Amino acid sequence: MARYFENGAGQLVADALSGFARAHADLVRYDAADGFVTARHTAPARRVGLLSGGGSGHEPLHAGYVGTGMLDGACPGRVFASPHNRQIFRASRAVARPGGVLHIVKNYTGDRINFGIAAERLADAGIACARVLVDDDLATDSEDIAAGRRGTGATVLLEKVLGAAADTGMGLDGLVELGTGLAGRCRTLAVASAAHHAPATGEPAFVLPPGELEYGVGIHGERAARTREQATVGELVEEMTDALLKALRPGSQDSVVALVNGLGSVTSLELYGVFGELGRVLDARGVRLARHLVGDYVTALDMRGFSLTLMAADRATLDFYDAPVHTPALRW
Amino acid sequence: MARYFENGAGQLVADALSGFARAHADLVRYDAADGFVTARHTAPARRVGLLSGGGSGHEPLHAGYVGTGMLDGACPGRVFASPHNRQIFRASRAVARPGGVLHIVKNYTGDRINFGIAAERLADAGIACARVLVDDDLATDSEDIAAGRRGTGATVLLEKVLGAAADTGMGLDGLVELGTGLAGRCRTLAVASAAHHAPATGEPAFVLPPGELEYGVGIHGERAARTREQATVGELVEEMTDALLKALRPGSQDSVVALVNGLGSVTSLELYGVFGELGRVLDARGVRLARHLVGDYVTALDMRGFSLTLMAADRATLDFYDAPVHTPALRW
Amino acid sequence: MTSSAFDGERTRDWAGRFAESVYATEAELTALDQQAGDGDFGANLAAGVRAAGPLLDRVEASAGPAEYLGALATAFLDEVGGTSGPLFGLLFQAMGRAAGPGPELTTQALREGTAEGLAAIRRVGDASPGDKTLVDALAPAADALGAAGEAPPADALAAAAEEAWRGVRETASQAARMGRASYLGERATGVPDPGAVGIALFFSSAVGTVRSLAPRLGGD
Amino acid sequence: MTSSAFDGERTRDWAGRFAESVYATEAELTALDQQAGDGDFGANLAAGVRAAGPLLDRVEASAGPAEYLGALATAFLDEVGGTSGPLFGLLFQAMGRAAGPGPELTTQALREGTAEGLAAIRRVGDASPGDKTLVDALAPAADALGAAGEAPPADALAAAAEEAWRGVRETASQAARMGRASYLGERATGVPDPGAVGIALFFSSAVGTVRSLAPRLGGD
Ligand SMILES: Nc1ncnc2c1ncn2[C@@H]1O[C@H](COP(=O)(O)OP(=O)(O)O)[C@@H](O)[C@H]1O
Ligand SMILES: Nc1ncnc2c1ncn2[C@@H]1O[C@H](COP(=O)(O)OP(=O)(O)O)[C@@H](O)[C@H]1O
Ligand SMILES: [Mg+2]
Ligand SMILES: [Mg+2]
Ligand SMILES: [Mg+2]
Ligand SMILES: [Mg+2]
């Protein structure tokens, strides 16, 4: 509370969205009554609207990726809370095109349920709707977790690739197939050296003993299943990269797209250090690094940590990745 | 130390720069031996090379602004320490063009001295060199500070405008006049609710009592001359904006360019909230907000705070500001 | 022995008692979700019944059960975020649909509505019995209604409530496999599932107000 | 009474004692900069004399004072960042230039070199006497050399050292107007300026090694 600059408890997200809407009025529209953001300009060839959403606190995800070549709309929930199904339903209606609407959903129970209910309402309303589920978090890849792997960093990569595919006029089925296939070829691992601070209290969500890292941490302040000792960033990145490669087994035709992502308050110096180590490990393992992003793309408020995402990509995926994009947070 | 992800004390900056160089190899070159970054592509019409630099820990400043339409080179020092005069001298030689080299220097004693010594060496070597001093920090505008106002957020705006001007083929004198005039029309104020953590110890540089803000804080972990009670972000931004406008007194032909800048670990939600409030205050005061940036542009490691910069801008300045730019951290 | 006719007025009273039960136990629900989740379940459920209040008041006096259940459904589906709110909404929606336009709620309609609600919740939330979710209270309640034959609706609901509470108590020994708690592995074991408690509160409220969870969570 | 000839060998010894004095007082210098600056002055100055070591060793035995001063200058100008390193380098550079190619350092050369060094430092750093910087030790030292007339160099340097220490002690009561400390307003008052101490150490080392600052910072 003292720590956060805000106008009062519960105002953080609403105030941010209205500031965001003004700051990027050339790119997006904000429907304050129903709580969603839509793109002002989209490719005329697009036949399916792309909608994403989830809890707030992960900025620039998702509203930062609304714009040309990426998302048609985004529904931000309260901090770390799923958006409401009505919000999703109305946003879906607003962005649906003749070919329907595609929901890009991170695998969390609340998100699945609310997007699911919205989908049932859309079916009622005669609007075609399908879902791509993002579930890249290797730390939650376990027999004991029926809920499946969480969705995290890969979301940005999928939204980019699917946006470019949608711009070619690809239909709902094609997008689901492309996105689902791609989601299976993405894995992420995250570590943190300090928790985020809860907006309500200004206190850290958890306290780590000095010299320990939360290894396999999520993006909602939930702790990881285990901690580990702090190591040099070289050792840490090598261990993480090898775990990701083992899970992914990129084919001989594949190269990888890497996302080195800050979770909130890790410095840019550290992120570039991580990227340097990642590059070295991939070189040593003979894996071609085709594309990369280094920065804060999927955050957890002000958590001090980073995540590594690898996506095994073929030529066609890279072409979609390279297509122009113009959103508040991603542009080329 | 436990907090920072690094390979060992003192490795942070060197490792970051080599990762940065690989990440942005399409845009920049990194001379590891002499410790400077240069642009790969610059406008052929450019007659003067633009060089900046300063302590590290302010990323993306300065290396992030090296590229087409902005800086020809940057010299990063150690964390919060001025670059070495030899580094500056060699970088200057590398980026100098027929019309010479322009140093864009933030007003800190160490930076002034090291850029100054490099300039004496350049004169010796027969290379024309001149300086634009950035001194926008309103908090250090005092009779008692012979060192003058510190340089901070305005650096980004000046580097952008001067880059576009240099691309028109403007000479050294013209650039100094333009830059010095513009520097006088920029003011910044910064507040923090928590200090950065020292890389060496992982401990906060200072501890604020809960509910207090450091008001007028610098970007090197030096405390402000005063603290104030936390207020709503609306009250805070109104007070800061009015102080900036009072110092600037934009003319009736002017509009303002605003930079809402995160100092490290403030969330994007908060920064857009700040921007929303800033917009409201400017509207109420009848000041036209012509352009704006919202994000982390000039940081102080992981300090939790933000700065507001206003630049009074005429039409010609806006045209320079709008010219295309393509650097690791700024692109349009 | 309760009267066998379960009309609109009795449905409205049921909804009213459900709200009372939720308000009375909100702190206990919060405490449960703090141990096994993120601590907002009590607030979420209370937000639902609070939103339902004005909608229930607006139903005409002559209306049948379906309209009251529909008001509950609208409130939970449209006003409550998070995981559990809309799941409760799906149950109320299915029960309202099964109630049909008639003036009375039959045991048959209760049986069908609960079964359909359970199916919708499982379709959307993908949880199986044993995953330590509200399904572990709703499935036994649906079974009890399935076995109620031609019993009067109030008796059938009382049996459903009994079974729901039994299901709740069983969740205490289960390891979470769905939802946030699952990421923590063993840490949530020993705590009954808050969402399951909410379901049991709903069926219990058909016959009375619940003022404290402790006695119902206690023994076997 | 010291011998009046101040040749290359004596200049080398001076540089060696300067290094010793810096190492011996590094912790005290650090402590001063922690109170009035950012705590790195001791490390910065030590880095300078450390870098100078191998350069001084490489100077030929037959060389004159200018080459030893030049080695110091190169080390401080080229190897030490921060504020103070290059400023010391400018002083050594000017003194080396004034020493000229001859075999001995004259009082005249010391006078000129120190004055020119002071001028370069003020040109680059823009500090005036009284701003609580190393200028407040260097300016009195330069004045003492200016007043030394035809005194032997070692005596002139001893007088310069005395005056430099007096200047250091005066900085304790000054408010910082330049450098980082100035942003803090009153908070740095009471602490002598570390850069000024460094200057006094340099001149003192011409006649002996300084093993502790305390006695010199103490009285008046
Ligand atoms: N996949 C699921 N299917 C059915 N119910 C679930 C599922 N996941 C969680 N729940 C129920 O939701 C309850 C938590 O609700 P609530 O606190 O509102 O959700 P959130 O996890 O969003 O904070 C749990 O106690 C559990 O009964
Ligand atoms: N403008 C200036 N001119 C001359 N000396 C200065 C000036 N600013 C600071 N100094 C000297 O530099 C000393 C600090 O040196 P150092 O710790 O190396 O620098 P930094 O401030 O970069 O950490 C101060 O004690 C003071 O004597
Ligand atoms: Mg320093
Ligand atoms: Mg919960
Ligand atoms: Mg929740
Ligand atoms: Mg210092």
CSV table of N, CA, C and O in Angstrom, one decimal, chain C residues 58-119:
chain,number,residue,atom,x,y,z
C,58,ARG,N,-36.8,-8.7,-6.7
C,58,ARG,CA,-37.5,-8.2,-7.9
C,58,ARG,C,-38.4,-9.3,-8.5
C,58,ARG,O,-39.2,-8.9,-9.3
C,59,VAL,N,-38.2,-10.5,-8.1
C,59,VAL,CA,-39.1,-11.6,-8.7
C,59,VAL,C,-40.5,-11.4,-8.2
C,59,VAL,O,-40.7,-11.1,-7.0
C,60,GLU,N,-41.5,-11.5,-9.1
C,60,GLU,CA,-42.9,-11.3,-8.7
C,60,GLU,C,-43.4,-12.3,-7.7
C,60,GLU,O,-43.0,-13.5,-7.8
C,61,ALA,N,-44.3,-11.9,-6.8
C,61,ALA,CA,-44.8,-12.8,-5.8
C,61,ALA,C,-45.4,-14.1,-6.3
C,61,ALA,O,-45.3,-15.1,-5.7
C,62,SER,N,-46.0,-14.0,-7.5
C,62,SER,CA,-46.7,-15.1,-8.1
C,62,SER,C,-45.7,-16.1,-8.8
C,62,SER,O,-46.2,-17.1,-9.3
C,63,ALA,N,-44.4,-15.8,-8.8
C,63,ALA,CA,-43.5,-16.6,-9.6
C,63,ALA,C,-43.3,-18.0,-9.1
C,63,ALA,O,-43.4,-18.2,-7.9
C,64,GLY,N,-42.9,-18.9,-10.0
C,64,GLY,CA,-42.5,-20.2,-9.6
C,64,GLY,C,-41.1,-20.4,-9.2
C,64,GLY,O,-40.3,-19.4,-9.3
C,65,PRO,N,-40.7,-21.6,-8.8
C,65,PRO,CA,-39.3,-21.8,-8.4
C,65,PRO,C,-38.2,-21.5,-9.4
C,65,PRO,O,-37.1,-21.0,-9.1
C,66,ALA,N,-38.5,-21.7,-10.7
C,66,ALA,CA,-37.6,-21.4,-11.7
C,66,ALA,C,-37.0,-20.0,-11.7
C,66,ALA,O,-35.9,-19.7,-12.0
C,67,GLU,N,-37.9,-19.1,-11.4
C,67,GLU,CA,-37.5,-17.7,-11.5
C,67,GLU,C,-36.5,-17.3,-10.3
C,67,GLU,O,-35.6,-16.6,-10.5
C,68,TYR,N,-36.8,-17.9,-9.2
C,68,TYR,CA,-35.8,-17.7,-8.1
C,68,TYR,C,-34.5,-18.3,-8.3
C,68,TYR,O,-33.4,-17.7,-8.1
C,69,LEU,N,-34.5,-19.6,-8.8
C,69,LEU,CA,-33.2,-20.2,-9.2
C,69,LEU,C,-32.5,-19.4,-10.3
C,69,LEU,O,-31.3,-19.3,-10.3
C,70,GLY,N,-33.3,-18.9,-11.2
C,70,GLY,CA,-32.7,-18.1,-12.3
C,70,GLY,C,-32.1,-16.9,-11.8
C,70,GLY,O,-31.0,-16.4,-12.3
C,71,ALA,N,-32.7,-16.2,-10.8
C,71,ALA,CA,-32.1,-15.0,-10.2
C,71,ALA,C,-30.7,-15.4,-9.6
C,71,ALA,O,-29.7,-14.6,-9.7
C,72,LEU,N,-30.7,-16.5,-8.8
C,72,LEU,CA,-29.4,-16.9,-8.3
C,72,LEU,C,-28.4,-17.1,-9.4
C,72,LEU,O,-27.2,-16.7,-9.3
C,73,ALA,N,-28.8,-17.8,-10.4
C,73,ALA,CA,-27.9,-18.1,-11.5
C,73,ALA,C,-27.3,-16.9,-12.2
C,73,ALA,O,-26.1,-16.7,-12.4
C,74,THR,N,-28.2,-15.9,-12.4
C,74,THR,CA,-27.7,-14.7,-13.1
C,74,THR,C,-26.7,-14.0,-12.2
C,74,THR,O,-25.7,-13.5,-12.7
C,75,ALA,N,-27.0,-13.9,-10.9
C,75,ALA,CA,-26.1,-13.2,-10.0
C,75,ALA,C,-24.7,-13.9,-10.0
C,75,ALA,O,-23.7,-13.2,-10.1
C,76,PHE,N,-24.7,-15.2,-9.9
C,76,PHE,CA,-23.4,-15.9,-9.8
C,76,PHE,C,-22.7,-15.9,-11.1
C,76,PHE,O,-21.5,-15.9,-11.2
C,77,LEU,N,-23.4,-16.1,-12.2
C,77,LEU,CA,-22.8,-16.1,-13.5
C,77,LEU,C,-22.3,-14.8,-13.9
C,77,LEU,O,-21.2,-14.6,-14.5
C,78,ASP,N,-23.0,-13.7,-13.6
C,78,ASP,CA,-22.7,-12.4,-14.2
C,78,ASP,C,-21.9,-11.5,-13.2
C,78,ASP,O,-21.3,-10.6,-13.7
C,79,GLU,N,-22.0,-11.8,-12.0
C,79,GLU,CA,-21.4,-10.8,-11.0
C,79,GLU,C,-20.2,-11.3,-10.3
C,79,GLU,O,-19.4,-10.5,-9.7
C,80,VAL,N,-20.0,-12.6,-10.3
C,80,VAL,CA,-18.9,-13.1,-9.4
C,80,VAL,C,-17.7,-13.7,-10.3
C,80,VAL,O,-18.0,-14.5,-11.2
C,81,GLY,N,-16.5,-13.2,-10.1
C,81,GLY,CA,-15.4,-13.7,-10.9
C,81,GLY,C,-14.8,-14.9,-10.2
C,81,GLY,O,-15.5,-15.6,-9.4
C,82,GLY,N,-13.5,-15.1,-10.4
C,82,GLY,CA,-12.8,-16.3,-9.8
C,82,GLY,C,-13.3,-17.6,-10.3
C,82,GLY,O,-14.0,-17.7,-11.3
C,83,THR,N,-13.0,-18.6,-9.6
C,83,THR,CA,-13.3,-20.0,-10.1
C,83,THR,C,-14.7,-20.4,-9.7
C,83,THR,O,-15.5,-20.9,-10.5
C,84,SER,N,-15.0,-20.2,-8.4
C,84,SER,CA,-16.2,-20.9,-7.9
C,84,SER,C,-17.5,-20.2,-8.2
C,84,SER,O,-18.5,-20.9,-8.5
C,85,GLY,N,-17.5,-18.9,-8.3
C,85,GLY,CA,-18.7,-18.1,-8.6
C,85,GLY,C,-19.5,-18.7,-9.8
C,85,GLY,O,-20.6,-19.1,-9.7
C,86,PRO,N,-18.8,-18.6,-10.9
C,86,PRO,CA,-19.6,-19.1,-12.1
C,86,PRO,C,-19.9,-20.6,-12.1
C,86,PRO,O,-20.9,-21.0,-12.7
C,87,LEU,N,-19.1,-21.4,-11.3
C,87,LEU,CA,-19.5,-22.8,-11.2
C,87,LEU,C,-20.8,-23.0,-10.4
C,87,LEU,O,-21.7,-23.7,-10.8
C,88,PHE,N,-21.0,-22.2,-9.3
C,88,PHE,CA,-22.2,-22.2,-8.6
C,88,PHE,C,-23.3,-21.7,-9.6
C,88,PHE,O,-24.4,-22.3,-9.6
C,89,GLY,N,-23.0,-20.7,-10.4
C,89,GLY,CA,-24.0,-20.2,-11.3
C,89,GLY,C,-24.5,-21.3,-12.3
C,89,GLY,O,-25.7,-21.4,-12.6
C,90,LEU,N,-23.6,-22.1,-12.7
C,90,LEU,CA,-24.0,-23.2,-13.7
C,90,LEU,C,-24.9,-24.1,-13.0
C,90,LEU,O,-25.9,-24.6,-13.6
C,91,LEU,N,-24.7,-24.4,-11.7
C,91,LEU,CA,-25.6,-25.3,-11.0
C,91,LEU,C,-27.0,-24.7,-10.9
C,91,LEU,O,-28.0,-25.4,-11.2
C,92,PHE,N,-27.1,-23.5,-10.5
C,92,PHE,CA,-28.4,-22.8,-10.3
C,92,PHE,C,-29.1,-22.7,-11.6
C,92,PHE,O,-30.3,-22.9,-11.7
C,93,GLN,N,-28.3,-22.4,-12.7
C,93,GLN,CA,-28.9,-22.3,-14.0
C,93,GLN,C,-29.6,-23.6,-14.5
C,93,GLN,O,-30.7,-23.7,-14.9
C,94,ALA,N,-28.8,-24.7,-14.3
C,94,ALA,CA,-29.4,-26.0,-14.7
C,94,ALA,C,-30.6,-26.4,-13.8
C,94,ALA,O,-31.6,-27.0,-14.3
C,95,MET,N,-30.6,-26.1,-12.5
C,95,MET,CA,-31.7,-26.4,-11.7
C,95,MET,C,-32.9,-25.6,-12.0
C,95,MET,O,-34.0,-26.1,-12.0
C,96,GLY,N,-32.7,-24.3,-12.4
C,96,GLY,CA,-33.8,-23.5,-12.8
C,96,GLY,C,-34.4,-24.0,-14.1
C,96,GLY,O,-35.6,-24.0,-14.3
C,97,ARG,N,-33.5,-24.4,-15.1
C,97,ARG,CA,-34.0,-24.9,-16.3
C,97,ARG,C,-34.9,-26.2,-16.1
C,97,ARG,O,-36.0,-26.3,-16.6
C,98,ALA,N,-34.4,-27.1,-15.2
C,98,ALA,CA,-35.1,-28.3,-14.9
C,98,ALA,C,-36.4,-28.0,-14.2
C,98,ALA,O,-37.4,-28.8,-14.4
C,99,ALA,N,-36.5,-27.0,-13.4
C,99,ALA,CA,-37.7,-26.7,-12.7
C,99,ALA,C,-38.8,-26.4,-13.6
C,99,ALA,O,-40.0,-26.6,-13.3
C,100,GLY,N,-38.5,-25.8,-14.8
C,100,GLY,CA,-39.6,-25.6,-15.8
C,100,GLY,C,-40.5,-24.5,-15.3
C,100,GLY,O,-40.3,-23.8,-14.3
C,101,PRO,N,-41.6,-24.3,-16.1
C,101,PRO,CA,-42.5,-23.1,-15.8
C,101,PRO,C,-43.5,-23.4,-14.7
C,101,PRO,O,-44.2,-22.4,-14.3
C,102,GLY,N,-43.6,-24.6,-14.2
C,102,GLY,CA,-44.6,-24.9,-13.2
C,102,GLY,C,-44.5,-24.2,-11.9
C,102,GLY,O,-43.4,-23.6,-11.6
C,103,PRO,N,-45.5,-24.3,-11.1
C,103,PRO,CA,-45.5,-23.6,-9.8
C,103,PRO,C,-44.7,-24.3,-8.7
C,103,PRO,O,-44.5,-23.8,-7.6
C,104,GLU,N,-44.4,-25.6,-8.9
C,104,GLU,CA,-43.7,-26.4,-7.8
C,104,GLU,C,-42.4,-27.0,-8.3
C,104,GLU,O,-42.3,-27.4,-9.5
C,105,LEU,N,-41.5,-27.2,-7.4
C,105,LEU,CA,-40.3,-27.9,-7.6
C,105,LEU,C,-40.5,-29.4,-7.2
C,105,LEU,O,-40.9,-29.7,-6.1
C,106,THR,N,-40.3,-30.3,-8.2
C,106,THR,CA,-40.5,-31.7,-7.9
C,106,THR,C,-39.2,-32.4,-7.6
C,106,THR,O,-38.1,-31.9,-8.0
C,107,THR,N,-39.3,-33.5,-7.0
C,107,THR,CA,-38.0,-34.3,-6.7
C,107,THR,C,-37.4,-34.7,-8.0
C,107,THR,O,-36.1,-34.6,-8.2
C,108,GLN,N,-38.2,-35.0,-9.0
C,108,GLN,CA,-37.7,-35.3,-10.3
C,108,GLN,C,-36.9,-34.1,-10.9
C,108,GLN,O,-35.8,-34.3,-11.4
C,109,ALA,N,-37.5,-32.9,-10.8
C,109,ALA,CA,-36.8,-31.7,-11.3
C,109,ALA,C,-35.5,-31.5,-10.6
C,109,ALA,O,-34.5,-31.1,-11.2
C,110,LEU,N,-35.5,-31.7,-9.3
C,110,LEU,CA,-34.3,-31.5,-8.5
C,110,LEU,C,-33.2,-32.5,-8.9
C,110,LEU,O,-32.0,-32.1,-9.0
C,111,ARG,N,-33.6,-33.7,-9.1
C,111,ARG,CA,-32.7,-34.8,-9.5
C,111,ARG,C,-32.1,-34.4,-10.9
C,111,ARG,O,-30.9,-34.4,-11.0
C,112,GLU,N,-32.9,-34.0,-11.9
C,112,GLU,CA,-32.4,-33.7,-13.2
C,112,GLU,C,-31.5,-32.5,-13.2
C,112,GLU,O,-30.5,-32.4,-13.8
C,113,GLY,N,-32.0,-31.5,-12.5
C,113,GLY,CA,-31.3,-30.2,-12.4
C,113,GLY,C,-29.9,-30.3,-11.8
C,113,GLY,O,-28.9,-29.8,-12.3
C,114,THR,N,-29.8,-31.1,-10.7
C,114,THR,CA,-28.5,-31.3,-10.0
C,114,THR,C,-27.6,-32.1,-10.9
C,114,THR,O,-26.4,-31.8,-11.0
C,115,ALA,N,-28.1,-33.1,-11.5
C,115,ALA,CA,-27.3,-33.9,-12.4
C,115,ALA,C,-26.8,-33.1,-13.6
C,115,ALA,O,-25.6,-33.2,-13.9
C,116,GLU,N,-27.6,-32.3,-14.1
C,116,GLU,CA,-27.2,-31.5,-15.3
C,116,GLU,C,-26.2,-30.4,-14.8
C,116,GLU,O,-25.2,-30.1,-15.5
C,117,GLY,N,-26.4,-29.9,-13.7
C,117,GLY,CA,-25.5,-28.9,-13.1
C,117,GLY,C,-24.1,-29.5,-12.9
C,117,GLY,O,-23.1,-28.9,-13.3
C,118,LEU,N,-24.1,-30.7,-12.3
C,118,LEU,CA,-22.9,-31.4,-12.1
C,118,LEU,C,-22.2,-31.7,-13.4
C,118,LEU,O,-20.9,-31.4,-13.5
C,119,ALA,N,-22.9,-32.1,-14.4
C,119,ALA,CA,-22.3,-32.3,-15.7
C,119,ALA,C,-21.7,-31.1,-16.3
C,119,ALA,O,-20.6,-31.1,-16.8
